[in-house]
Short mmCIF file of C-alpha atoms in Angstrom, two decimals:
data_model
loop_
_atom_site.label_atom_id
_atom_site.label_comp_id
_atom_site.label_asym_id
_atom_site.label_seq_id
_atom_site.Cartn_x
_atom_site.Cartn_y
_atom_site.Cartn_z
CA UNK A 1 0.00 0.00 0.00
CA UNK A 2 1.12 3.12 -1.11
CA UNK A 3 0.68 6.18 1.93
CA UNK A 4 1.34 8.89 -0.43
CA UNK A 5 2.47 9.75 -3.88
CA UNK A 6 2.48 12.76 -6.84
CA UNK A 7 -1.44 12.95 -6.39
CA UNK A 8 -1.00 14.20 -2.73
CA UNK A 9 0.15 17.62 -4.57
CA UNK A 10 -3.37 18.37 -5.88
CA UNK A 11 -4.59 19.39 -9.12
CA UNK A 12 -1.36 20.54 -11.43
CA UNK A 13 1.05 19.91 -8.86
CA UNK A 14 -0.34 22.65 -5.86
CA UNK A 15 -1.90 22.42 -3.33
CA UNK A 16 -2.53 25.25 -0.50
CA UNK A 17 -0.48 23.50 2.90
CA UNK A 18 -1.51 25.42 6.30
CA UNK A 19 1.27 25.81 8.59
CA UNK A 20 1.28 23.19 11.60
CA UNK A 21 3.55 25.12 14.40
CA UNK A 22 5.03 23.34 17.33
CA UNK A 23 4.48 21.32 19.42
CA UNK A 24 3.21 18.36 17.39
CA UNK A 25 0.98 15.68 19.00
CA UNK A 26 1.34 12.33 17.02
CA UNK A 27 0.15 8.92 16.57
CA UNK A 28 2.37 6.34 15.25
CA UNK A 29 1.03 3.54 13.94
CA UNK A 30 4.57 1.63 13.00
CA UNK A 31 8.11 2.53 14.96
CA UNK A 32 11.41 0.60 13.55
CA UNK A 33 14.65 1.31 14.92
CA UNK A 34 17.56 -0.55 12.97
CA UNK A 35 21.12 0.42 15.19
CA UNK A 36 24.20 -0.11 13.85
CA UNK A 37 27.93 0.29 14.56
CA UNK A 38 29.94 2.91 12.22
CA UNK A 39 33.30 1.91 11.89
CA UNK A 40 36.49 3.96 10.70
CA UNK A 41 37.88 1.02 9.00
CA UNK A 42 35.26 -0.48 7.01
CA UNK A 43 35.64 1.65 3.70
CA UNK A 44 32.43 -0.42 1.87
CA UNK A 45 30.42 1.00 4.89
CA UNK A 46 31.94 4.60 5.20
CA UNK A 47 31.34 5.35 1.36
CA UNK A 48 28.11 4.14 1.82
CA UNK A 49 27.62 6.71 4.50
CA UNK A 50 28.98 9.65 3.09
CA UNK A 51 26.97 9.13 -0.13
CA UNK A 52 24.29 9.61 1.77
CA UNK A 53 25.60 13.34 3.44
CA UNK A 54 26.53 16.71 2.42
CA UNK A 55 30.26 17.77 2.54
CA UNK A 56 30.00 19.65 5.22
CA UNK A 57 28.22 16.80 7.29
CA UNK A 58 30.84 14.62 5.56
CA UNK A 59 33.80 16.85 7.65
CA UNK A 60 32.08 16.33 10.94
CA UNK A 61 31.57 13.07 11.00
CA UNK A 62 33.58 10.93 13.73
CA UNK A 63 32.10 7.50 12.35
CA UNK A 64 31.72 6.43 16.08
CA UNK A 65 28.75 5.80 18.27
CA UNK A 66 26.05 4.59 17.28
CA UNK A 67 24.17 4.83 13.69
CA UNK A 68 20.33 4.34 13.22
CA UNK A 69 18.17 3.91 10.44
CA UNK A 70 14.51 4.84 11.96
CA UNK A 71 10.94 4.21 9.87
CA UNK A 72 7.92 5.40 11.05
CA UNK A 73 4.19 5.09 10.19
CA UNK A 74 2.62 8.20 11.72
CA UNK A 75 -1.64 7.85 11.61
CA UNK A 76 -2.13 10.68 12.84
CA UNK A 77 -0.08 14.01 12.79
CA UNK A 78 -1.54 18.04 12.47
CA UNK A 79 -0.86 17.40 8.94
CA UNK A 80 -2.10 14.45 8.57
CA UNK A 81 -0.57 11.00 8.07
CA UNK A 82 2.98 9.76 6.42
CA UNK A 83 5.79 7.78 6.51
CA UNK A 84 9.09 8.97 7.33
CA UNK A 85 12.53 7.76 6.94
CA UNK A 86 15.87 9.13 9.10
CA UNK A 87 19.32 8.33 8.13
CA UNK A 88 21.58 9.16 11.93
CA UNK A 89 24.88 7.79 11.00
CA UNK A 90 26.40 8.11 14.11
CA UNK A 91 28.31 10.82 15.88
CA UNK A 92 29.16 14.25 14.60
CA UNK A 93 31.78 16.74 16.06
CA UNK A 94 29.32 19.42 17.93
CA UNK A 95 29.55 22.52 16.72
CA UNK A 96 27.95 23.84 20.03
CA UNK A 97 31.27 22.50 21.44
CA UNK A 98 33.75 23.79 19.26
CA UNK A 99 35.25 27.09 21.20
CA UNK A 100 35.51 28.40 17.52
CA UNK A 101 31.69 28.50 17.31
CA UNK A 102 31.10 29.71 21.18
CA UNK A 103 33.68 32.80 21.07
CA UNK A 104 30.48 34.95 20.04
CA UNK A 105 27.49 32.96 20.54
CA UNK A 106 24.73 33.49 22.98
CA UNK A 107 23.07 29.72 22.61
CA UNK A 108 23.64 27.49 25.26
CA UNK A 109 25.13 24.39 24.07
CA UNK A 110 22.66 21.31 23.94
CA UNK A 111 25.56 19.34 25.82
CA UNK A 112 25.18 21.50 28.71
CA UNK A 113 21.74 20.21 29.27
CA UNK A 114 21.60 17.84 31.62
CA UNK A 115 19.03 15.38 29.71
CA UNK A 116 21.28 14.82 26.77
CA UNK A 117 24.36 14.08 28.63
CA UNK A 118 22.47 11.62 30.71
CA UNK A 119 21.69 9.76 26.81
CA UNK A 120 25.40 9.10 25.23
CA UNK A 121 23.84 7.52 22.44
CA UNK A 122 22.02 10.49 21.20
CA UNK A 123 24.39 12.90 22.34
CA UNK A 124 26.61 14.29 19.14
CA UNK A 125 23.77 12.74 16.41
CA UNK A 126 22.47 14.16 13.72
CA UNK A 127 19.55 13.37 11.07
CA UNK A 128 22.38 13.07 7.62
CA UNK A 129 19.03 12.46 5.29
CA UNK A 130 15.27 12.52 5.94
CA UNK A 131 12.68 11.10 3.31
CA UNK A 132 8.70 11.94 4.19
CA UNK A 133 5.67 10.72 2.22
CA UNK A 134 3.52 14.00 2.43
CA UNK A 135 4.25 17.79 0.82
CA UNK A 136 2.56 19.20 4.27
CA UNK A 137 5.34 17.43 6.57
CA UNK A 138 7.94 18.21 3.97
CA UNK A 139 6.88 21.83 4.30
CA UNK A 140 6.32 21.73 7.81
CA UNK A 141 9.20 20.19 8.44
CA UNK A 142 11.71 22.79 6.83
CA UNK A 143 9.81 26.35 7.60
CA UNK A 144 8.91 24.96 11.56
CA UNK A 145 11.94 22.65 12.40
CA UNK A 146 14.14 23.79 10.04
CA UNK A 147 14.69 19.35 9.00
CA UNK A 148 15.86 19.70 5.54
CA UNK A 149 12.72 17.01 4.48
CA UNK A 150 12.79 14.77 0.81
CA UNK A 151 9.84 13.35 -0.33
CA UNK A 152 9.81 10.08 -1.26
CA UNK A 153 7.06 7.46 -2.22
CA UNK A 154 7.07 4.23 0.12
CA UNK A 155 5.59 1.61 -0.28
CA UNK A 156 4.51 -0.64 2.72
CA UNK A 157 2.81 -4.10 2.69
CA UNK A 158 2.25 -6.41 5.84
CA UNK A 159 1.84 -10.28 5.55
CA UNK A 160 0.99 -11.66 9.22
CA UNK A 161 0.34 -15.14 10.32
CA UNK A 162 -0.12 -16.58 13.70
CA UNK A 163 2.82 -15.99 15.69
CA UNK A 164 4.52 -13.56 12.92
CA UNK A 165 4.13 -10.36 11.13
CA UNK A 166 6.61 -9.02 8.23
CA UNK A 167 6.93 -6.03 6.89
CA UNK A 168 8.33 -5.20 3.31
CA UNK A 169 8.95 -1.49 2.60
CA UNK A 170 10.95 0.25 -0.07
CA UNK A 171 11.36 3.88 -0.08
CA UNK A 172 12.18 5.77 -3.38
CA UNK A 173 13.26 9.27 -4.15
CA UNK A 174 10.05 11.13 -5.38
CA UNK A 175 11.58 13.37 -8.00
CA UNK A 176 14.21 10.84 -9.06
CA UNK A 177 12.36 7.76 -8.61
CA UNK A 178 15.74 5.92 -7.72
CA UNK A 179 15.34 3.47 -5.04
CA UNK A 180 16.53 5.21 -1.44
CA UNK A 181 15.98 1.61 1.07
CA UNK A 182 14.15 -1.37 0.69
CA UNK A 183 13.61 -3.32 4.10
CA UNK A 184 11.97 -6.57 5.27
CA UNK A 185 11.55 -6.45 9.04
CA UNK A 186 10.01 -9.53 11.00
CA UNK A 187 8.49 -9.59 14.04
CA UNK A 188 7.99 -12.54 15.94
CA UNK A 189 5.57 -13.57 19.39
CA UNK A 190 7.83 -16.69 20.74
CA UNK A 191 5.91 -18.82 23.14
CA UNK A 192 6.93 -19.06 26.35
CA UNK A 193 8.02 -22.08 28.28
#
């Protein structure tokens, strides 16, 4: 099933989209989190990764921590449903941190706050590529948040049997139509002894 394609633009490509400020109150229908481990010596896995960031994300990047690949099914959002896509590769060197950055600034660095030093594995992230399935979150997403949002078609089917349910998705550029991911995720209800 296909969440949303080119018709979600309306007729010749417009369609009026009504700003959706903060905060947002969701409902997600479908949460995957795939982790992995970047490593500085695996050069199939660090092209990969930079292919998939701009050169100045590319000069930051410590390719340590921990990367994530997170899909979502939101049902309900202010504008409306979609599926989203984040590429995290890992850590980042903070710009907050850098006492380059800080000689003249007036922000309080995010690693001052207490919250994100207590959770090392977000701590230094950052989203390298985003893919949503709506124009309004797009939108939404770069004039509210300032997330530099792609739109991309997904599609999404779900085979479940007893004790099992899989999930096949494949995301694909929108304007390019060039395949972005294509997962199979299986969940499983083990009995217990």
């Amino acid at each position: 099933m296909v969440l949303s394609t080119k018709a979600d633009r309306g007729q010749n490509g417009f369609q009026v989209i009504e700003a959706a400020p903060s905060p947002w109150v969701t409902k997600v229908e479908h949460f995957f989190i795939l982790p992995f481990l970047p490593s500085k010596t695996n050069e199939d896995q660090q092209h990969e990764i930079s292919a998939h960031m701009v050169p100045e994300d590319t000069a930051e990047y410590r390719a340590s921590g921990i990367g994530y690949i997170m899909i979502l099914r939101y049902a309900n959002t202010p504008v409306g449903p979609y599926d989203e896509i984040m590429f995290i590769p890992g850590a980042f060197n903070s710009p907050l941190l850098s006492s380059k950055s800080n000689q003249n600034s007036t922000i309080t660095p995010l690693a001052s706050i207490s919250w994100i030093q207590a959770h090392p594995l977000i701590h230094d992230a950052r989203i390298a590529q985003i893919y949503v399935s709506s124009e309004a979150s797009l939108r939404n997403g770069r004039v509210q948040f300032g997330i530099p949002k792609e739109l991309a078609d997904f599609e999404w089917s779900k085979t479940s049997s007893r004790f099992s349910t899989t999930h096949s998705i494949a995301v694909k550029d929108r304007i390019s139509g060039i395949l972005f991911a294509q997962f199979e995720i299986r969940t499983e209800i083990k009995k217990m002894k």
